[in-house]
XYZ file of C-alpha atoms in Angstrom:
726
model
C -4.514 -50.546 -5.738
C -6.977 -50.769 -2.666
C -8.037 -47.576 -1.164
C -7.747 -47.604 2.555
C -10.441 -45.329 4.968
C -9.764 -42.341 6.485
C -11.044 -42.084 10.524
C -10.467 -39.243 12.860
C -8.574 -41.614 14.880
C -6.601 -43.733 12.439
C -6.050 -42.006 9.420
C -4.657 -43.480 6.378
C -3.103 -42.608 2.919
C -5.172 -43.119 -0.144
C -3.390 -43.603 -3.344
C -5.831 -43.333 -6.373
C -4.762 -45.800 -9.394
C -4.974 -42.813 -11.435
C -2.244 -40.945 -9.674
C 0.607 -40.037 -12.029
C 3.793 -42.552 -12.204
C 6.553 -42.125 -14.166
C 8.209 -45.080 -16.575
C 10.854 -46.048 -14.329
C 9.210 -46.475 -11.236
C 8.973 -50.240 -10.437
C 7.246 -50.405 -7.540
C 3.669 -49.248 -6.551
C 3.691 -46.374 -4.507
C 1.435 -47.733 -1.885
C 4.201 -50.352 -1.401
C 4.083 -51.209 2.822
C 7.757 -50.149 2.901
C 7.498 -46.742 1.338
C 4.243 -45.362 3.436
C 3.740 -47.288 6.837
C 6.199 -44.760 8.393
C 3.865 -41.828 6.749
C 0.539 -43.651 8.055
C 1.758 -43.897 12.049
C 2.816 -40.361 11.689
C -0.284 -39.300 10.259
C -2.036 -40.685 13.123
C -0.373 -38.867 15.971
C -0.866 -35.848 13.815
C -4.602 -36.570 13.374
C -4.934 -37.305 16.675
C -3.410 -34.043 18.315
C -4.871 -32.037 15.936
C -8.168 -33.027 17.301
C -7.128 -32.550 20.872
C -5.476 -28.940 19.841
C -8.790 -27.839 18.321
C -10.889 -28.869 21.266
C -8.462 -26.793 23.844
C -8.524 -23.873 21.502
C -12.519 -23.831 21.294
C -12.604 -24.258 25.193
C -10.247 -21.649 25.530
C -11.823 -19.219 23.211
C -15.142 -19.739 24.810
C -13.640 -19.078 28.052
C -12.150 -16.270 27.076
C -15.237 -14.539 25.718
C -16.879 -15.368 28.662
C -14.744 -13.976 31.370
C -15.429 -11.501 33.389
C -15.953 -7.673 32.025
C -12.954 -5.744 31.541
C -11.575 -2.340 31.487
C -8.638 -0.211 29.954
C -5.792 -2.303 29.509
C -7.177 -5.079 30.729
C -10.112 -5.354 27.890
C -7.358 -4.600 25.520
C -5.403 -7.708 26.786
C -8.360 -10.003 26.640
C -9.806 -8.624 23.224
C -5.986 -9.503 21.661
C -6.036 -12.906 23.623
C -9.582 -13.452 21.959
C -8.264 -12.501 18.394
C -5.155 -14.831 19.071
C -7.158 -17.816 19.949
C -9.826 -16.914 17.054
C -7.343 -17.017 14.472
C -5.361 -19.962 15.347
C -8.429 -21.992 15.340
C -9.812 -21.035 12.110
C -6.561 -21.561 10.671
C -6.266 -25.135 12.264
C -9.861 -25.725 11.285
C -9.218 -25.184 7.594
C -7.131 -28.140 7.304
C -7.118 -31.618 8.652
C -3.735 -33.940 7.586
C -2.904 -31.604 4.435
C -1.381 -29.600 7.211
C 1.539 -31.828 6.540
C 3.452 -30.727 3.307
C 6.023 -33.380 3.159
C 9.130 -34.912 5.137
C 13.152 -34.799 5.021
C 15.106 -37.472 5.818
C 18.451 -36.325 7.015
C 21.699 -37.994 6.372
C 22.564 -38.352 9.909
C 20.465 -41.207 10.207
C 17.834 -39.229 12.768
C 14.061 -39.673 12.486
C 12.422 -38.183 9.387
C 11.417 -34.183 9.704
C 7.738 -33.623 8.877
C 6.933 -30.103 7.399
C 3.811 -28.195 7.789
C 1.690 -25.339 7.236
C 1.902 -24.665 10.879
C 3.998 -26.245 13.588
C 2.536 -29.000 15.908
C 3.549 -30.517 19.222
C 2.128 -33.292 21.121
C 1.595 -33.180 25.006
C 4.707 -35.226 25.051
C 7.091 -32.156 23.546
C 7.275 -34.233 20.459
C 7.442 -32.112 17.025
C 4.923 -33.593 14.615
C 5.107 -30.698 12.197
C 7.708 -27.796 11.808
C 6.171 -24.416 10.509
C 7.645 -24.249 6.485
C 8.702 -20.855 7.587
C 11.167 -21.825 10.535
C 14.869 -22.188 9.980
C 14.877 -25.929 10.278
C 12.307 -26.443 7.238
C 14.623 -24.590 4.736
C 16.412 -27.749 3.331
C 12.794 -28.915 2.556
C 12.882 -26.347 -0.248
C 16.364 -25.083 -0.653
C 18.249 -28.228 -0.935
C 19.695 -29.460 -4.473
C 21.557 -32.025 -5.558
C 24.582 -29.843 -5.592
C 23.980 -28.607 -1.927
C 21.802 -31.107 -0.291
C 22.046 -29.462 2.957
C 22.651 -32.721 4.766
C 19.293 -34.449 3.263
C 19.034 -37.884 1.989
C 16.140 -37.715 0.509
C 12.884 -35.246 0.386
C 9.204 -36.341 -0.011
C 6.452 -33.968 -1.217
C 2.645 -34.523 -1.159
C -0.294 -33.544 -3.177
C -3.550 -33.521 -1.559
C -7.255 -33.536 -2.797
C -10.405 -33.521 -0.577
C -8.241 -34.122 2.579
C -6.671 -37.137 1.100
C -2.870 -37.898 -0.464
C -3.523 -38.029 -4.293
C 0.181 -38.458 -5.129
C 3.390 -37.980 -3.557
C 7.105 -37.969 -5.055
C 10.350 -38.321 -4.013
C 13.760 -36.632 -4.521
C 17.394 -37.942 -3.266
C 20.491 -36.295 -3.133
C 22.887 -39.436 -2.929
C 23.774 -42.001 -5.699
C 22.938 -45.068 -3.256
C 19.775 -44.144 -2.624
C 18.934 -43.189 -6.634
C 19.793 -47.068 -6.919
C 17.800 -48.646 -4.304
C 14.739 -46.398 -4.062
C 11.535 -47.256 -6.177
C 9.423 -43.891 -6.173
C 12.208 -41.145 -7.137
C 9.987 -38.972 -9.382
C 11.120 -35.779 -8.491
C 11.373 -33.547 -11.617
C 8.515 -35.704 -13.817
C 5.875 -35.557 -11.076
C 6.561 -31.872 -10.236
C 6.587 -30.789 -13.780
C 3.240 -33.174 -14.638
C 1.775 -30.971 -11.310
C 2.185 -27.890 -13.231
C -0.275 -28.962 -16.063
C -3.122 -29.621 -13.726
C -6.650 -27.668 -14.084
C -6.723 -24.275 -13.021
C -9.407 -22.882 -10.797
C -11.065 -19.402 -9.687
C -8.524 -19.366 -7.159
C -4.702 -19.704 -7.124
C -3.659 -23.325 -6.425
C -2.001 -24.338 -3.366
C 1.944 -24.377 -4.399
C 3.672 -24.062 -0.914
C 5.210 -27.408 -1.079
C 6.550 -27.077 -4.645
C 8.060 -23.740 -3.515
C 11.249 -24.090 -5.587
C 15.031 -23.254 -4.493
C 15.617 -20.473 -6.185
C 12.052 -18.957 -5.385
C 12.920 -19.874 -1.793
C 16.148 -18.070 -1.304
C 13.854 -15.344 -2.199
C 11.302 -15.811 0.242
C 13.788 -15.913 2.927
C 15.853 -12.947 2.309
C 16.354 -10.137 4.893
C 14.063 -7.449 4.953
C 15.950 -4.738 5.457
C 15.861 -2.232 2.347
C 14.031 -2.711 -0.990
C 14.055 -6.060 -2.408
C 13.228 -6.396 -6.303
C 11.924 -9.551 -7.561
C 12.025 -9.382 -11.282
C 10.731 -12.274 -13.730
C 8.767 -12.783 -16.804
C 5.364 -14.221 -17.017
C 5.057 -17.871 -15.241
C 8.266 -17.334 -13.291
C 6.170 -17.630 -9.740
C 6.547 -13.827 -8.553
C 3.366 -13.581 -6.825
C 4.011 -17.079 -5.369
C 7.181 -15.584 -4.067
C 5.495 -12.449 -2.888
C 2.792 -14.007 -1.069
C 4.959 -16.585 0.667
C 7.481 -13.909 1.356
C 4.597 -11.864 3.343
C 3.780 -14.869 5.576
C 7.845 -15.850 6.199
C 8.199 -12.231 7.146
C 5.543 -11.798 9.602
C 6.387 -15.525 11.065
C 10.367 -15.010 11.193
C 11.150 -11.205 11.346
C 11.101 -9.632 14.752
C 10.819 -5.977 13.033
C 7.751 -7.059 11.129
C 5.202 -8.104 13.419
C 1.601 -7.371 13.722
C 1.870 -5.091 16.830
C 4.566 -3.208 15.179
C 2.420 -2.406 11.853
C 2.489 -5.712 9.928
C 2.744 -6.049 6.026
C 0.466 -4.601 3.620
C 0.630 -6.404 0.259
C -0.690 -4.360 -2.796
C -2.112 -6.134 -6.069
C -2.944 -4.395 -9.453
C -6.646 -5.108 -9.246
C -9.779 -6.551 -7.872
C -9.564 -9.822 -9.866
C -6.522 -10.632 -8.930
C -6.962 -10.015 -5.203
C -9.776 -12.456 -5.468
C -7.615 -14.756 -7.514
C -4.875 -15.013 -4.651
C -7.548 -14.494 -1.562
C -6.845 -18.203 -0.258
C -3.095 -18.301 -0.315
C -2.159 -16.186 2.857
C -4.946 -17.673 5.037
C -3.437 -21.260 3.790
C 0.003 -20.085 4.754
C -1.048 -19.665 8.296
C -1.502 -15.897 8.029
C -4.907 -13.851 8.346
C -3.132 -10.391 9.289
C -1.960 -9.180 6.277
C -3.509 -6.159 4.654
C -4.489 -7.074 0.979
C -5.510 -4.191 -1.209
C -4.955 -2.135 -4.604
C -3.859 0.955 -4.830
C -7.235 2.476 -5.464
C -8.346 1.183 -1.992
C -5.691 2.863 -0.212
C -8.162 6.585 -0.555
C -12.153 6.256 -0.438
C -12.302 8.153 -3.308
C -11.028 4.905 -5.238
C -14.111 3.305 -4.929
C -15.871 5.854 -7.653
C -12.687 6.614 -9.601
C -12.707 6.036 -13.119
C -9.790 5.595 -15.311
C -8.223 8.782 -16.184
C -8.891 8.768 -20.456
C -6.122 11.290 -21.167
C -2.499 9.799 -21.081
C -1.023 13.100 -21.200
C -3.016 14.268 -18.378
C -2.399 10.785 -16.473
C 1.363 11.546 -16.961
C 0.985 15.070 -15.852
C -0.912 14.283 -12.421
C 1.754 11.207 -11.922
C 4.728 13.475 -11.143
C 6.095 14.238 -7.689
C 6.069 17.852 -8.476
C 2.440 17.879 -8.651
C 2.414 15.904 -5.554
C 4.543 18.476 -3.756
C 2.011 20.883 -4.879
C -0.694 19.626 -2.443
C 1.713 20.747 0.537
C 1.816 24.157 -1.136
C -1.929 24.735 -1.428
C -1.949 23.618 2.368
C 0.306 26.657 3.243
C -1.682 29.186 1.579
C -4.384 28.346 4.844
C -1.801 29.138 7.505
C -1.427 32.531 7.165
C -1.380 34.590 10.606
C -3.481 37.950 10.517
C -1.514 41.079 9.886
C -3.833 43.040 11.819
C -4.669 42.679 15.874
C -7.598 41.159 16.760
C -9.449 41.933 19.920
C -11.181 39.458 22.295
C -13.244 40.852 24.824
C -14.202 39.089 28.182
C -15.711 39.910 31.070
C -12.636 40.512 32.955
C -10.403 42.398 30.369
C -10.119 43.234 26.925
C -7.300 41.384 25.244
C -5.688 41.951 21.928
C -3.856 39.517 19.902
C -1.449 41.462 17.511
C 0.569 40.391 14.597
C 3.546 39.224 16.656
C 0.995 36.949 19.159
C -0.407 34.991 15.972
C 3.108 34.235 14.481
C 4.092 33.174 17.903
C 1.221 30.929 17.957
C 1.461 29.584 14.404
C 4.841 28.395 15.349
C 3.574 25.879 17.961
C 2.893 22.967 16.006
C 5.904 20.625 15.593
C 7.176 19.970 11.990
C 5.215 17.473 10.118
C 1.959 17.606 12.039
C -0.953 17.651 9.822
C -3.041 20.679 9.107
C -6.105 19.877 11.041
C -4.545 18.163 13.922
C -2.008 21.147 14.091
C -5.033 23.560 14.774
C -5.279 22.323 18.376
C -1.826 23.401 19.127
C -2.063 27.141 17.887
C -5.487 26.917 19.656
C -3.537 26.127 22.935
C -0.722 28.419 22.265
C -3.354 31.584 21.925
C -5.046 30.561 24.878
C -1.294 30.473 26.795
C -0.729 34.306 25.079
C -4.383 35.226 26.266
C -3.827 34.182 29.780
C -0.456 35.799 29.983
C -2.089 39.241 29.402
C -4.589 38.592 32.212
C -3.798 40.773 35.476
C -2.864 38.188 38.697
C -6.445 38.642 40.289
C -8.369 37.186 37.420
C -9.216 33.321 38.130
C -7.116 31.677 35.374
C -8.737 28.354 35.142
C -12.310 29.935 34.841
C -10.624 32.523 32.281
C -9.193 29.745 29.978
C -12.086 27.625 30.147
C -13.879 30.433 29.100
C -11.707 31.552 26.435
C -11.396 27.965 24.918
C -15.226 28.605 23.867
C -15.020 32.146 22.833
C -16.893 32.794 19.690
C -14.698 35.915 18.720
C -11.401 33.760 19.056
C -12.684 30.618 17.525
C -13.976 32.882 14.137
C -10.836 34.604 14.191
C -8.829 31.267 14.167
C -11.235 29.648 11.876
C -10.278 32.638 9.164
C -6.504 32.203 9.872
C -6.038 28.343 10.151
C -9.824 26.671 8.876
C -10.145 22.921 8.940
C -9.709 21.641 5.505
C -11.030 18.851 3.412
C -8.659 16.947 1.451
C -11.491 16.658 -1.968
C -11.671 20.573 -1.542
C -7.921 21.014 -1.550
C -7.583 19.253 -4.851
C -11.040 20.165 -6.313
C -9.727 23.522 -5.921
C -6.385 23.110 -7.624
C -8.578 21.688 -10.857
C -11.421 24.262 -11.024
C -9.481 27.513 -10.065
C -6.637 28.356 -12.727
C -5.348 31.120 -10.380
C -5.171 28.700 -7.406
C -3.364 25.939 -9.254
C -0.923 28.813 -11.000
C -0.169 29.633 -7.501
C 0.254 26.102 -6.164
C 2.354 24.763 -9.225
C 3.925 27.737 -10.563
C 6.318 25.591 -13.103
C 3.019 24.292 -15.120
C 2.470 26.512 -18.358
C -1.075 27.937 -19.252
C -1.885 25.117 -21.468
C -1.147 22.640 -18.931
C -3.173 24.522 -16.336
C -5.915 25.056 -18.813
C -5.745 21.199 -19.748
C -6.074 20.245 -15.793
C -9.358 22.307 -15.575
C -12.472 20.573 -15.572
C -15.999 21.526 -14.640
C -16.598 18.979 -11.870
C -13.651 19.462 -9.711
C -14.989 16.315 -7.714
C -15.155 13.847 -10.567
C -12.178 11.784 -9.638
C -10.103 9.570 -11.836
C -7.419 7.210 -11.031
C -4.537 9.562 -11.365
C -6.123 11.883 -9.224
C -5.662 9.388 -6.278
C -2.299 10.197 -5.244
C -2.779 13.667 -5.007
C -5.816 13.225 -2.718
C -3.931 10.710 -0.428
C -1.288 13.408 -0.508
C -3.855 16.036 0.748
C -5.260 13.488 3.010
C -2.025 12.831 4.707
C -0.796 16.823 4.693
C -3.999 17.639 5.990
C -5.064 15.038 8.873
C -8.200 14.358 10.385
C -10.379 17.091 10.302
C -13.125 15.450 12.903
C -10.138 14.717 15.437
C -10.147 18.035 17.313
C -14.214 17.611 18.242
C -13.616 14.250 19.070
C -11.095 14.997 21.831
C -13.040 17.843 22.708
C -16.378 15.410 23.273
C -14.100 12.613 24.810
C -12.644 15.190 27.403
C -16.445 16.200 27.794
C -17.644 12.628 28.421
C -14.636 11.465 30.385
C -15.071 14.673 32.796
C -18.824 13.543 33.461
C -17.890 10.019 33.835
C -15.539 10.752 36.763
C -17.743 13.462 38.408
C -20.202 10.623 38.513
C -18.226 8.097 39.903
C -16.706 10.647 42.272
C -20.559 11.318 43.677
C -20.984 7.535 43.973
C -17.692 6.796 45.932
C -18.907 10.081 48.436
C -21.985 8.170 48.905
C -20.451 4.809 49.681
C -18.424 6.403 52.076
C -21.001 8.256 53.799
C -23.253 4.637 54.105
C -20.563 3.190 55.173
C -20.717 2.138 59.413
C -17.707 -0.259 59.180
C -15.125 -0.089 61.889
C -12.700 0.165 58.821
C -14.423 2.666 56.968
C -13.339 0.000 53.686
C -15.045 2.503 51.586
C -12.675 5.284 52.175
C -10.237 3.299 50.488
C -11.988 4.057 46.790
C -10.405 7.368 47.267
C -6.754 5.779 47.194
C -4.600 6.232 43.986
C -4.975 2.877 42.938
C -8.699 2.705 43.156
C -8.443 6.159 41.766
C -6.409 4.549 38.483
C -9.023 1.375 38.339
C -11.710 3.904 37.907
C -10.294 5.994 35.520
C -9.593 2.655 33.325
C -13.238 1.850 33.647
C -13.936 5.470 32.702
C -11.854 5.349 29.618
C -13.821 5.464 26.123
C -12.834 2.888 22.954
C -11.302 4.993 20.390
C -12.933 5.433 17.206
C -11.117 3.458 14.630
C -8.380 4.777 12.035
C -8.109 3.917 8.768
C -6.520 0.637 8.863
C -4.800 1.217 5.399
C -3.291 4.381 6.411
C -0.190 2.927 7.973
C 2.409 3.146 9.338
C 3.568 -0.478 8.092
C 6.808 -2.380 8.528
C 6.810 -3.820 5.239
C 4.851 -3.655 1.782
C 4.803 -6.104 -0.834
C 3.796 -4.645 -4.168
C 2.911 -6.752 -7.190
C 3.016 -5.620 -10.717
C 5.156 -2.641 -9.608
C 6.461 -1.891 -12.823
C 3.146 0.252 -13.457
C 3.344 2.505 -10.435
C 3.800 6.131 -11.260
C 5.855 8.174 -9.143
C 3.238 9.889 -7.149
C 2.123 6.416 -6.610
C 4.912 5.481 -5.162
C 4.729 8.497 -2.891
C 1.475 7.037 -1.643
C 3.766 3.776 -0.281
C 6.454 5.486 0.753
C 4.158 7.794 3.199
C 2.899 4.344 4.627
C 6.426 2.765 5.177
C 8.769 5.022 6.329
C 11.359 2.346 6.965
C 11.885 1.649 3.386
C 11.415 -2.145 3.920
C 9.698 -3.301 0.375
C 9.360 -6.449 -1.372
C 8.999 -4.992 -4.824
C 7.451 -7.603 -7.819
C 7.491 -7.170 -11.247
C 8.852 -7.179 -15.045
C 10.015 -4.190 -16.792
C 8.733 -5.978 -19.870
C 5.248 -5.861 -18.902
C 5.136 -2.316 -18.240
C 2.407 -0.608 -20.608
C 4.003 2.869 -20.389
C 7.461 1.678 -20.928
C 10.402 1.331 -18.324
C 13.598 2.744 -19.705
C 15.223 2.791 -16.376
C 16.916 -0.171 -14.283
C 15.159 -0.962 -11.226
C 17.875 0.814 -9.330
C 17.718 3.599 -10.892
C 14.205 3.869 -11.033
C 13.554 3.154 -7.249
C 16.666 5.677 -6.369
C 14.751 8.249 -8.108
C 11.526 7.715 -5.979
C 13.194 7.884 -2.815
C 13.956 4.114 -1.857
C 17.573 3.011 -0.563
C 19.519 0.135 -0.159
C 17.973 -1.710 -3.133
C 18.831 -5.186 -4.247
C 17.743 -7.345 -7.020
C 16.900 -10.679 -7.422
C 15.858 -12.359 -10.717
C 13.511 -15.542 -11.318
C 14.208 -16.822 -15.287
C 12.405 -20.122 -15.477
C 8.693 -19.904 -16.741
C 6.921 -22.976 -15.051
C 3.375 -21.784 -16.186
C 3.721 -21.480 -19.960
C 4.151 -24.203 -22.278
C 6.974 -23.604 -24.667
C 4.700 -23.538 -28.036
C 3.175 -20.783 -26.365
C 5.957 -18.640 -25.506
C 7.690 -18.715 -28.989
C 4.846 -16.688 -30.130
C 4.419 -14.759 -27.010
C 8.130 -13.810 -27.190
C 7.828 -12.561 -30.880
C 5.191 -10.151 -29.940
C 7.167 -8.393 -27.143
C 10.734 -8.612 -28.507
C 9.243 -7.074 -32.284
C 8.859 -3.901 -29.686
C 11.132 -4.563 -26.887
C 14.243 -6.600 -28.496
C 15.927 -6.551 -25.106
C 13.002 -7.872 -23.234
C 13.804 -10.473 -20.270
C 11.654 -13.560 -21.873
C 11.841 -16.499 -19.372
C 12.826 -19.963 -20.268
C 9.410 -22.129 -20.449
C 10.194 -25.591 -19.050
C 6.991 -27.363 -20.124
C 7.190 -28.712 -23.503
C 4.967 -31.194 -25.729
C 1.576 -28.697 -25.032
C -0.944 -27.829 -27.928
C 0.104 -25.522 -30.475
C -1.150 -22.026 -30.372
C -4.568 -22.424 -32.640
C -5.696 -19.526 -34.753
C -9.618 -19.199 -36.261
C -12.453 -16.538 -36.836
C -13.896 -14.300 -34.221
C -16.990 -15.856 -35.521
C -16.508 -19.611 -34.180
C -15.572 -17.883 -30.839
C -18.577 -19.512 -29.133
C -18.346 -23.108 -30.945
C -14.971 -23.539 -30.176
C -15.391 -22.499 -26.598
C -18.338 -24.446 -25.928
C -16.380 -27.728 -27.596
C -13.464 -27.109 -24.960
C -15.694 -26.828 -22.084
C -17.173 -29.857 -22.734
C -13.746 -32.089 -23.057
C -12.542 -29.906 -20.281
C -15.393 -30.506 -17.379
C -12.901 -29.206 -14.580
C -10.872 -26.358 -16.513
C -11.252 -22.731 -16.462
C -10.802 -20.130 -19.479
C -10.655 -16.737 -20.287
C -11.576 -14.865 -23.071
C -9.664 -11.464 -23.783
C -10.007 -8.271 -25.528
C -13.636 -9.003 -26.465
C -15.896 -6.010 -24.841
C -19.128 -7.798 -25.169
C -18.360 -10.843 -24.410
C -20.227 -12.057 -21.152
C -18.671 -14.297 -18.622
C -19.971 -17.325 -17.503
C -19.299 -20.274 -15.184
C -15.578 -21.498 -15.470
C -15.073 -18.480 -18.542
C -13.918 -14.919 -17.377
C -14.163 -12.178 -19.617
C -11.056 -9.991 -19.311
C -9.036 -7.010 -20.789
C -5.315 -7.109 -21.093
C -5.279 -4.966 -18.204
C -7.759 -7.025 -15.783
C -5.840 -10.129 -16.832
C -2.324 -9.465 -15.306
C -1.317 -11.721 -12.533
C -4.056 -14.470 -13.759
C -3.814 -18.060 -15.174
C -6.228 -20.327 -17.187
C -6.064 -23.472 -18.684
C -7.543 -21.965 -22.056
C -7.047 -18.569 -23.164
C -8.794 -16.895 -26.512
C -7.109 -13.874 -27.273
C -9.832 -11.780 -29.685
C -8.407 -9.311 -32.208
C -4.689 -8.796 -30.617
C -4.134 -6.197 -33.296
C -6.584 -4.096 -31.967
C -4.847 -3.812 -28.722
C -2.696 -0.905 -29.971
C 0.446 0.115 -31.182
C 4.058 0.866 -29.785
C 4.992 -0.698 -26.210
C 1.472 -0.149 -24.668
C -0.156 -2.794 -27.475
C 3.126 -4.933 -27.529
C 2.503 -5.568 -23.827
C -0.885 -6.001 -23.552
C -0.556 -8.901 -26.395
C 2.333 -10.128 -24.376
C 0.368 -10.324 -21.490
C -2.482 -11.758 -22.602
C -0.856 -14.722 -24.691
C 1.233 -15.408 -21.509
C -2.016 -16.283 -19.246
C -2.431 -19.715 -20.810
C -1.383 -22.699 -19.081
C -2.593 -25.457 -21.791
C -3.936 -23.768 -24.889
C -3.974 -20.770 -26.501
C -6.202 -19.657 -28.930
C -6.156 -16.610 -31.253
C -9.156 -15.158 -33.122
C -9.502 -12.548 -35.320
C -11.963 -10.558 -37.917
C -11.015 -11.571 -41.451
């Protein structure tokens, strides 16, 4: 088969002779009758893509070099720069592999080409439609039973910017008889067995109809995607995040955007290229530990009993009780001495001021409202001849008032609140009176700041309840700086007016309201950036959600007031067990409008491996939802001695020069290129060509041990090797 060269202006298809071709294909896939239309269309895509990249580069350069702006104009310019830079990066990531495939409609119209992004030429011709658009839905959802107006569908497989293979699917009997390259299922299944890499494979062109239906489901309420290993839950979750940002007006970057929660850092590294490859760079991606700054140093909670105790909603609510102890108005009067009069704040005055903050205002931020209310009360006590503005300014920084307020309503730090509960038994008993004496003792520790992962939801609750302790000081500093700027500008204006000898006194216009507004904008100082993970978000996607505790769910609910969630998980992979239904679980933690979609086909794990994986989990969970594997004919599960690990691994690496392997359950095994060393917990969500499970009997007993064995075994896409000490 001849390989055609590719140029910038006239791209052509390249089909290697090693391309997978099923036995029933009678004509080579490179036959002109099959690919000439594609070649012509790709030429138009390449030309337009080159032009768009040039236009974007020019526009971005112009926006960056534009005149200096302030206020709203500066914000709009920054947003435009961000939009252009994002679009340029996205288009630069791809060439012709922007195109995923094409659809041929039954009405005889021109084929429609589906892309990662939409692309239109200067004449308004749609060269590519975005995969997320309604018009692209049949490309993923059409089946032989419901062709959705299609005659045929073609999907491309790309490698290094060239087409390495394609496969066609047809939806009418006459096309089945006349077309020479109808290898839909065989080519798709063959694609599932290709070698894995350190990054999740690009699978958007092979999204299946059941997965696509979930991806395009509405965003209202909580949608659960329930499925066992290899069913594509993570694929669905990632594509759904990109789809909602594109299609749902309620889920936009300017409205809060999407937060994606993964189980651990190796998982985040594994999926890091997927969303940018789908045209989305705006999704926030993190683990639960990343939601709180203490997560960087927190260690796993070694005591499962303590972890369970801390994970309850009741412990989270104890944080609010703890903060309330620092909002007690003084019962005694406070005397404030001023140059105008001796002023008294009695118990009723303090109580009135303490009621000033609106409900739900964080403690530290509410302190400003209390302070302002106290100033109002004190000013009202002055006689009519007192210069009110001067007196109020003096009272605002009065040391006696500041001292009294700090004692009655102090600024608090989240770490100190939580650490106090874990180091002062009487304080914990006051905050959580339902705890027994034994439980209180078990929660005490010598170093209150020695955080574990089970402490993070409590720290997060304290952070949300307290707010920013430095916000008040920053606002005061900002007001001072703005006042100084305006005073300086006012002096400049006056000098300009005095020096203006024109008949129209043009400089006097600087005193007008419009100019004053522009000067205020020019004087505006940039706000300090907030925590990008604090929310609120309009939608949250949670992968491996079966592992979340009640307290961890509260971390997410606080960040998504709308209750719009995509919840991805498998009850049979819950290490601590999952006795409830999804509906029961989510209703209990506070979600409503819950729907459940189930994925039951395992695309990843060969059937030979799943037979033994099924036995591993059903021994402990007889009703586990184990998916049906569609891949058969793979290598059987191999067994051996731990002593042979290095020899067998090296032999496999030589035989598979591009494959990737994982050793699971061997804490002393050092990772190396193409070989990861993982625990069963850190293996969740990942996949490898070869998986070597070491001493699975040591993973533990009960549900936790069974789940760890099940997870470890089902990471394999090709070969599973179980090694044990004999």
